[in-house]
PDB file of C-alpha atoms in Angstrom:
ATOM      1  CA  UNK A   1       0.000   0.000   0.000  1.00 55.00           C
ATOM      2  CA  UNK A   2       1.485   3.498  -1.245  1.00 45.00           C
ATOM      3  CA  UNK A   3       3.177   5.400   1.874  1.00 36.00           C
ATOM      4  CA  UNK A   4       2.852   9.529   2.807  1.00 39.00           C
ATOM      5  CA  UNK A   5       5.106  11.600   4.806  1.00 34.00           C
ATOM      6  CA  UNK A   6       3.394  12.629   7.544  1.00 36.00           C
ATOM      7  CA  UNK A   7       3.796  15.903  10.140  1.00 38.00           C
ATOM      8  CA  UNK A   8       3.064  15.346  13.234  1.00 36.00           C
ATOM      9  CA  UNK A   9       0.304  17.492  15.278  1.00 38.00           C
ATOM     10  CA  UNK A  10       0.641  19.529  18.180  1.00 40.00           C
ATOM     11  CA  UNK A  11      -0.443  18.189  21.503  1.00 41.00           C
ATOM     12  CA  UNK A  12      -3.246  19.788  24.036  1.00 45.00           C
ATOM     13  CA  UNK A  13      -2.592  19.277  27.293  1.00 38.00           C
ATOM     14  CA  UNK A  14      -4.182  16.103  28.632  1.00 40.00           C
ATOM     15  CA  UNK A  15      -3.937  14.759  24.950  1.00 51.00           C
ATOM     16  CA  UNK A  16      -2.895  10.787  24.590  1.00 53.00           C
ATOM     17  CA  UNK A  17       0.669  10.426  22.781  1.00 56.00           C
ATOM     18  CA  UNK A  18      -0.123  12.217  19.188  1.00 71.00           C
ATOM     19  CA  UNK A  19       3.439  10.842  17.243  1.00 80.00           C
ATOM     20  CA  UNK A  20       3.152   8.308  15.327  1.00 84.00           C
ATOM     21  CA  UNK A  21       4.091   4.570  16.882  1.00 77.00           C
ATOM     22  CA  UNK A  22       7.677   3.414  15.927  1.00 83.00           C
ATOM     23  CA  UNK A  23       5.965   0.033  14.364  1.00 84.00           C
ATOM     24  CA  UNK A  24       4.064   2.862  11.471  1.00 89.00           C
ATOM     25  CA  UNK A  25       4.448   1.351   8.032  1.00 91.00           C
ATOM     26  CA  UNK A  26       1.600   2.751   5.633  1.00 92.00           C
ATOM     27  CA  UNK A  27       0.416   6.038   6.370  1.00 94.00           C
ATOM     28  CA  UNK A  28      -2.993   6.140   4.145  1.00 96.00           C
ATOM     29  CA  UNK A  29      -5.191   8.919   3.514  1.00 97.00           C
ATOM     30  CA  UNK A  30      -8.991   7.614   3.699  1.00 98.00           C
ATOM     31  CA  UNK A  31     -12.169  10.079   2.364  1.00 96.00           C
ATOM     32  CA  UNK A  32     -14.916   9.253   5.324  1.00 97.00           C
ATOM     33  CA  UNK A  33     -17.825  10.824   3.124  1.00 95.00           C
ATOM     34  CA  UNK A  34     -21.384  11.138   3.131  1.00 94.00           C
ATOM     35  CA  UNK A  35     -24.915  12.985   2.552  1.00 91.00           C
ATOM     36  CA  UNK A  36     -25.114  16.204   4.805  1.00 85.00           C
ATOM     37  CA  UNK A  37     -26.172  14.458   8.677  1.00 86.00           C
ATOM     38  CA  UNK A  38     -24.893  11.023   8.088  1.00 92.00           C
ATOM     39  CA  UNK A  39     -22.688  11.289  11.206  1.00 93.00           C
ATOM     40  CA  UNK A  40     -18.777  11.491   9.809  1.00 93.00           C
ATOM     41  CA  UNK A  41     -17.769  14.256  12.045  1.00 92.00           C
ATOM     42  CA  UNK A  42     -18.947  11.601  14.806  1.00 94.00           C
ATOM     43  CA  UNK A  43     -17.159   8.962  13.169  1.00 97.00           C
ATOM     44  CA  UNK A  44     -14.196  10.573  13.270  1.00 96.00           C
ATOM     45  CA  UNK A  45     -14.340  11.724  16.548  1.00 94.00           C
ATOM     46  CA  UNK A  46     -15.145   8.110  17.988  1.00 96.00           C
ATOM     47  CA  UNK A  47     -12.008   6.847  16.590  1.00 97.00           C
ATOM     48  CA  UNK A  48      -9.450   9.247  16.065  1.00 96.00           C
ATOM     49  CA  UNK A  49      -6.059   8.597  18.487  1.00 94.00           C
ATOM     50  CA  UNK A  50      -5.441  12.060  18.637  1.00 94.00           C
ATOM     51  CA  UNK A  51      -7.870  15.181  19.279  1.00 91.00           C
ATOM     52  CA  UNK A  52      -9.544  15.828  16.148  1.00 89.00           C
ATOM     53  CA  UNK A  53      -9.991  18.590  13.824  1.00 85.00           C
ATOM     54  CA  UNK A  54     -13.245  19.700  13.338  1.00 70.00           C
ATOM     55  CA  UNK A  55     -14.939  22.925  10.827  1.00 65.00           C
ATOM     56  CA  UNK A  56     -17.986  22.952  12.560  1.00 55.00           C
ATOM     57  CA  UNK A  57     -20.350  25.883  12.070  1.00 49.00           C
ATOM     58  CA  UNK A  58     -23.851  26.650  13.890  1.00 53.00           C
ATOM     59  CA  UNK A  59     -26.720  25.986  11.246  1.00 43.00           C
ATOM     60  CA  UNK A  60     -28.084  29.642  10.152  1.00 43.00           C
ATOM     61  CA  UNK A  61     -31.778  30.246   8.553  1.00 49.00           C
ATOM     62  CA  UNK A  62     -29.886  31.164   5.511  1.00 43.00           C
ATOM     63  CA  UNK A  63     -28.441  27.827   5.386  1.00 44.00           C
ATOM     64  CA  UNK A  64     -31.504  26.051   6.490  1.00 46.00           C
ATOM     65  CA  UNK A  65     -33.097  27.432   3.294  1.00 44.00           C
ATOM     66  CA  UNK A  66     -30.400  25.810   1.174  1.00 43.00           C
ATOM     67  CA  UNK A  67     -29.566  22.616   2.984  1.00 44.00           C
ATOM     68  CA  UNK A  68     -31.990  19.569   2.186  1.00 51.00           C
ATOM     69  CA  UNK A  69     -32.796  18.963   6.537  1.00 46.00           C
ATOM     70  CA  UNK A  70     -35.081  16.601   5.706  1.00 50.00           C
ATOM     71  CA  UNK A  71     -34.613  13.598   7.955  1.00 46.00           C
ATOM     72  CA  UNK A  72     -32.169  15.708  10.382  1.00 44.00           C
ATOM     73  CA  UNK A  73     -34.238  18.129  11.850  1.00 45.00           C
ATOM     74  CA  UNK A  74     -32.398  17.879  14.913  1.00 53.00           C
ATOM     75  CA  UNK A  75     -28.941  18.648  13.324  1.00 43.00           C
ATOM     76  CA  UNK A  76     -27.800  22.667  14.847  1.00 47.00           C
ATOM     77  CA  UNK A  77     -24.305  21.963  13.377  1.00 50.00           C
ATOM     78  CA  UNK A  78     -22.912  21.173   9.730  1.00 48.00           C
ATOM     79  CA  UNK A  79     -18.803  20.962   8.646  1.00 47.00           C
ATOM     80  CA  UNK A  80     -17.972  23.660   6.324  1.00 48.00           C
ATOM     81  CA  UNK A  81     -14.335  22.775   5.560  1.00 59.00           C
ATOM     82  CA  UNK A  82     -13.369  18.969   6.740  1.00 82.00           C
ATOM     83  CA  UNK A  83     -12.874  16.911   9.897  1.00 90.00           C
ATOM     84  CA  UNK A  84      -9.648  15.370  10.221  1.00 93.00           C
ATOM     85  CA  UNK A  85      -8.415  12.152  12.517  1.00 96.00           C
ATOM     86  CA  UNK A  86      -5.569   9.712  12.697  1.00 96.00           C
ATOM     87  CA  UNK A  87      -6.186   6.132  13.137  1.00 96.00           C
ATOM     88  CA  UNK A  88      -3.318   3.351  13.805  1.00 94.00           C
ATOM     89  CA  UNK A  89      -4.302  -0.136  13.048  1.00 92.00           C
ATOM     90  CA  UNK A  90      -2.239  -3.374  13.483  1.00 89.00           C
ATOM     91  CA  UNK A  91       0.232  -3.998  10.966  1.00 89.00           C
ATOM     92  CA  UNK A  92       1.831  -0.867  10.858  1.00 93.00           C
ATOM     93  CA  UNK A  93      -0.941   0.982   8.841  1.00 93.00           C
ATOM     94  CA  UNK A  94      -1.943   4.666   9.818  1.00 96.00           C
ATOM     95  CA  UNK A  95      -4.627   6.159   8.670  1.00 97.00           C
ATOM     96  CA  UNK A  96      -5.500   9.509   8.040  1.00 97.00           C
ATOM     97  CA  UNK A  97      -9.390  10.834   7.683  1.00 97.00           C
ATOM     98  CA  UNK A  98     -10.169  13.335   6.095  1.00 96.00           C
ATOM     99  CA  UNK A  99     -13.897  14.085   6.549  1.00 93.00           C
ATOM    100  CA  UNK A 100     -15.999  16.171   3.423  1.00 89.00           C
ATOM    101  CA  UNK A 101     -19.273  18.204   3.638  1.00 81.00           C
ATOM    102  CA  UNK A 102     -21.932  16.574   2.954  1.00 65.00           C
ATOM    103  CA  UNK A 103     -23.385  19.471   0.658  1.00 57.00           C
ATOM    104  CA  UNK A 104     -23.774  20.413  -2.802  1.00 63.00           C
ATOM    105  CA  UNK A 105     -22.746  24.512  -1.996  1.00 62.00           C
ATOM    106  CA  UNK A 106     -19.175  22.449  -1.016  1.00 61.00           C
ATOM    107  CA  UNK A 107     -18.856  20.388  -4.015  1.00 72.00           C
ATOM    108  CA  UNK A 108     -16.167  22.159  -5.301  1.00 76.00           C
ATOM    109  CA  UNK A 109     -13.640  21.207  -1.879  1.00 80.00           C
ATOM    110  CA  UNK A 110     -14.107  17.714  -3.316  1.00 83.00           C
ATOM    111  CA  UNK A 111     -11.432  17.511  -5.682  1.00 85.00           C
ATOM    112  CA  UNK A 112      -8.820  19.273  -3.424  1.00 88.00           C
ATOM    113  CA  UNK A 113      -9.613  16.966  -0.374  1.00 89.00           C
ATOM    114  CA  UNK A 114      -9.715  13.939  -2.257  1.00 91.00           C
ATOM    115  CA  UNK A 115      -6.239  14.734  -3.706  1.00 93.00           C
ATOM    116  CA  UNK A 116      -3.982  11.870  -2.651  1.00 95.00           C
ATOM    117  CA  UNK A 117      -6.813   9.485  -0.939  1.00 96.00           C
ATOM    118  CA  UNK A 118      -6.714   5.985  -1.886  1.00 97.00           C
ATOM    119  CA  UNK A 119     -10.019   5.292  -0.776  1.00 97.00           C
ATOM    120  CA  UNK A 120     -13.162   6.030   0.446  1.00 97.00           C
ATOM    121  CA  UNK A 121     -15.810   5.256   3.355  1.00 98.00           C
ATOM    122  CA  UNK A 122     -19.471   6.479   1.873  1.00 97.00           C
ATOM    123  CA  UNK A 123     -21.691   7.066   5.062  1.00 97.00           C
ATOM    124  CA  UNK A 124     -24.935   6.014   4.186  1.00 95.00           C
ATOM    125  CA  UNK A 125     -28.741   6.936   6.071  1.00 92.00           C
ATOM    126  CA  UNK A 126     -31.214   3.853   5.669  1.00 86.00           C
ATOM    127  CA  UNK A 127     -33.684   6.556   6.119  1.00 87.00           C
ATOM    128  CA  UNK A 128     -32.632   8.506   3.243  1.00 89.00           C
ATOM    129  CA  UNK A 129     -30.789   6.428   0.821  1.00 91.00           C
ATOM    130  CA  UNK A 130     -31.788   8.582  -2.023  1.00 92.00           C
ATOM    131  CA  UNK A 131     -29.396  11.246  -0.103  1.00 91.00           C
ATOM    132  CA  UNK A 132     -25.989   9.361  -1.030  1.00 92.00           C
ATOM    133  CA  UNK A 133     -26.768   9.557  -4.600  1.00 93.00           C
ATOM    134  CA  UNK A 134     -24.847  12.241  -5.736  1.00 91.00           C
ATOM    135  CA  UNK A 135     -21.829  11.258  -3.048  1.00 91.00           C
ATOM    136  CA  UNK A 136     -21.678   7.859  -4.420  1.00 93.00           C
ATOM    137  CA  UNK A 137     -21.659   9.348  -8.266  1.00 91.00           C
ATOM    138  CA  UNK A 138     -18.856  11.721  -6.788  1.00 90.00           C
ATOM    139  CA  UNK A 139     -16.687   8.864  -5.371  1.00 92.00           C
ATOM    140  CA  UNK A 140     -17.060   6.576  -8.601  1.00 93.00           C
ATOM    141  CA  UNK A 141     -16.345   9.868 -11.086  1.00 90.00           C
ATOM    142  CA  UNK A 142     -13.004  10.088  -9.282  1.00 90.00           C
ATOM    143  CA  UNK A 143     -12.134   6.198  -9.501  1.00 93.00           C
ATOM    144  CA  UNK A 144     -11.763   6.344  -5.528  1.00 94.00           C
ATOM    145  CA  UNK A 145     -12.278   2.255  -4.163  1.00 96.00           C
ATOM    146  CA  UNK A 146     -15.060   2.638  -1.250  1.00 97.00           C
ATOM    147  CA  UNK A 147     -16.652   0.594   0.693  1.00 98.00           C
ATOM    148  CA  UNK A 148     -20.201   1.761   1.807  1.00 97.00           C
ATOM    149  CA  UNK A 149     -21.447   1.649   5.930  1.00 97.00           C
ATOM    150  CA  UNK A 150     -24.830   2.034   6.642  1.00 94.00           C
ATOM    151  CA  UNK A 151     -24.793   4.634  10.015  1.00 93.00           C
ATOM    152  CA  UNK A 152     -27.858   2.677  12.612  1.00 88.00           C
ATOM    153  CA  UNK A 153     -30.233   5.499  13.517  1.00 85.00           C
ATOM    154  CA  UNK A 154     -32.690   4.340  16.055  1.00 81.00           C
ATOM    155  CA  UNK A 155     -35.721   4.955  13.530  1.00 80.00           C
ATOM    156  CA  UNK A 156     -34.042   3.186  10.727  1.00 76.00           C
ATOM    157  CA  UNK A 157     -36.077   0.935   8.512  1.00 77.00           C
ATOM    158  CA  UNK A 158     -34.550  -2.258   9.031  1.00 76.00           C
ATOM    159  CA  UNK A 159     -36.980  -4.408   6.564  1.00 75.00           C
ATOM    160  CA  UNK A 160     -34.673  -4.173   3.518  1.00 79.00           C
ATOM    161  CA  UNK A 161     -32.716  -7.266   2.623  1.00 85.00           C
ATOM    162  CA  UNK A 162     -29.005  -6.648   1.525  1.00 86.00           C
ATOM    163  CA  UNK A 163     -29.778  -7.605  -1.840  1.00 90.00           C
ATOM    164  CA  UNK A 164     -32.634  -4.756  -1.878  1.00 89.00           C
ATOM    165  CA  UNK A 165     -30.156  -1.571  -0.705  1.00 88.00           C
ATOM    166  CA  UNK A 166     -27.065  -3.119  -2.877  1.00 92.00           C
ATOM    167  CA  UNK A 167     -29.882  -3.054  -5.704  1.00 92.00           C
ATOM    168  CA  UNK A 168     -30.704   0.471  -4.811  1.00 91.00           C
ATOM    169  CA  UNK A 169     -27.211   2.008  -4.396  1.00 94.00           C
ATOM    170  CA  UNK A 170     -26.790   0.229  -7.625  1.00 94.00           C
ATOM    171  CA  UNK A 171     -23.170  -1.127  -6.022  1.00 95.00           C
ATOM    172  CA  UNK A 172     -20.788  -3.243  -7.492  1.00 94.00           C
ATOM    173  CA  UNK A 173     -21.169  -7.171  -6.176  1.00 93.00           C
ATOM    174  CA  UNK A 174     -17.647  -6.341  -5.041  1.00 94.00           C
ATOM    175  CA  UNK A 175     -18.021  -3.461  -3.099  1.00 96.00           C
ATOM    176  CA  UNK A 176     -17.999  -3.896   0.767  1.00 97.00           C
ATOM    177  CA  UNK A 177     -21.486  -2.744   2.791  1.00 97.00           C
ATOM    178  CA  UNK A 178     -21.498  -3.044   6.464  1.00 96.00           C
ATOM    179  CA  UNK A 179     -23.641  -1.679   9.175  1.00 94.00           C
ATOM    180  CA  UNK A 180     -22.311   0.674  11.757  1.00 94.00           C
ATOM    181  CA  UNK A 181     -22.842   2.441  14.899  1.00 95.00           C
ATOM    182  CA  UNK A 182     -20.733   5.840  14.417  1.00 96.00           C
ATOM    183  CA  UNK A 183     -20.812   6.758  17.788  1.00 95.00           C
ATOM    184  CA  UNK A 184     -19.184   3.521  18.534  1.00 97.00           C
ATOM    185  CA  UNK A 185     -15.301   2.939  18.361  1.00 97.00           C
ATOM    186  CA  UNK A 186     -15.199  -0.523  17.277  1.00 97.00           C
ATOM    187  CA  UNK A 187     -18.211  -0.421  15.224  1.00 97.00           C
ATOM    188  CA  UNK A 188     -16.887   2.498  13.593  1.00 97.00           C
ATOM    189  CA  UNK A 189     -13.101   0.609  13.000  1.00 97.00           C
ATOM    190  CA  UNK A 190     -14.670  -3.021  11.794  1.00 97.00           C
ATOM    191  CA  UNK A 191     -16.482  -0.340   9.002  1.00 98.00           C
ATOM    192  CA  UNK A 192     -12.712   1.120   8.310  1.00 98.00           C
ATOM    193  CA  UNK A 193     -11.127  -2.301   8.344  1.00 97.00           C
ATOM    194  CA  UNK A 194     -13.848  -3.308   5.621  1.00 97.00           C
ATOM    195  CA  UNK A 195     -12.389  -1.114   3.441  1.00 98.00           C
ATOM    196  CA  UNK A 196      -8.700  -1.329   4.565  1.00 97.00           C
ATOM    197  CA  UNK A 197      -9.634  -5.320   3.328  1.00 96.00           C
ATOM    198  CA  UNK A 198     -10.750  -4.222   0.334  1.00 97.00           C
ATOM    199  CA  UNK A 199      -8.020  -1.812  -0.629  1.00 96.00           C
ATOM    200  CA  UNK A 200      -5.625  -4.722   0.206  1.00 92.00           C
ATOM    201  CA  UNK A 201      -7.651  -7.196  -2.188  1.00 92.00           C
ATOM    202  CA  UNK A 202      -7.995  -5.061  -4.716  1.00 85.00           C
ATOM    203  CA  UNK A 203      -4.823  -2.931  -5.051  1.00 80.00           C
ATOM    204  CA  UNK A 204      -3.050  -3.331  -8.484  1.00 69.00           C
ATOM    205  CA  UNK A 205       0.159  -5.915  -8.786  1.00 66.00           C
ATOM    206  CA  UNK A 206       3.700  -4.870  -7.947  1.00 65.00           C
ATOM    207  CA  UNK A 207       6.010  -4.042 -11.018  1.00 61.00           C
ATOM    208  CA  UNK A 208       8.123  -6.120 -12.508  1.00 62.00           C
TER     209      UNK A 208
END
């Protein structure tokens, strides 16, 4: 797997050891992506090693009439630049999220942020599948591997069979879809680990 340099972040006080472990092999950027409310800023908070980086902003009624909050009524918050975390799994492979906004009035951030990713976590709402759409059509236009991990909101429908969303998401048999709990750390690392699998399985023959 293709290796980054990597600069290391300033600790807070109280912060856990932010350098990167001596055993760090593959440092991999990863896009954790998403319709608008899908929960990757929470994602990345529940399993980043070091304090995250967040672009929050406080929802204003000028927004409100732009934003699609249909199905997130709740949501006062929305990220406005990205969220960033650092993840070490075993093996020696670090990874680095980089969290995008989930809106269309940010579209053009995409290209920049995805600059050097070599793949991609699509958040998806059972609720509001129709929402990843255009994320999904963004991911595949930039040839970005993904795997897809269906966030578990408490008033999700949970009467479709796999076959049904795969079938609605129109995915590739070989793309990875998982369920996850993004406010959970180890739900939230099996999802990354799907797609850490699939990057592995998938990624393209040493040279000669």
């Amino acid at each position: 797997m293709a290796s980054a340099t990597s600069n290391t972040v300033d600790a807070e006080p109280g912060d856990v050891d932010v350098h990167l472990p001596d055993t760090a092999r593959d440092l991999v950027k990863i896009l954790v992506t998403g319709p608008f409310g899908v929960g990757k800023t929470t994602l990345i908070r529940s399993v980043s090693e070091i304090r995250p980086l967040h672009t929050e902003e406080r929802l204003s009624q000028a927004s409100a009439r732009i934003d699609d909050l249909a199905g997130v009524r709740e949501k006062s918050t929305t990220t406005v630049a990205i969220d960033f975390g650092r993840i070490s799994l075993p093996g020696g492979i670090v990874l680095y999220l980089f969290g995008t906004p989930g809106q269309e009035r940010f579209r053009a951030l995409w290209d920049d942020i995805a600059y050097g990713a070599l793949g991609a976590l699509v958040l998806v709402d059972a609720r509001r599948i129709d929402a990843s759409f255009d994320v999904l059509g963004l991911v595949e236009e930039s040839g970005l591997p993904y795997a897809v991990a269906f966030n578990t909101f408490p008033d999700a429908p949970r009467h479709h069979t796999p076959e049904q969303v795969r079938a609605a998401l129109d995915l590739e048999p070989t793309t990875p879809m998982v369920t996850c709990d993004a406010r959970e750390t180890g739900s939230s690392v099996d999802a990354l680990l799907a797609l850490v699998q699939h990057l592995i399985d998938h990624q393209p023959p040493e040279p000669r």
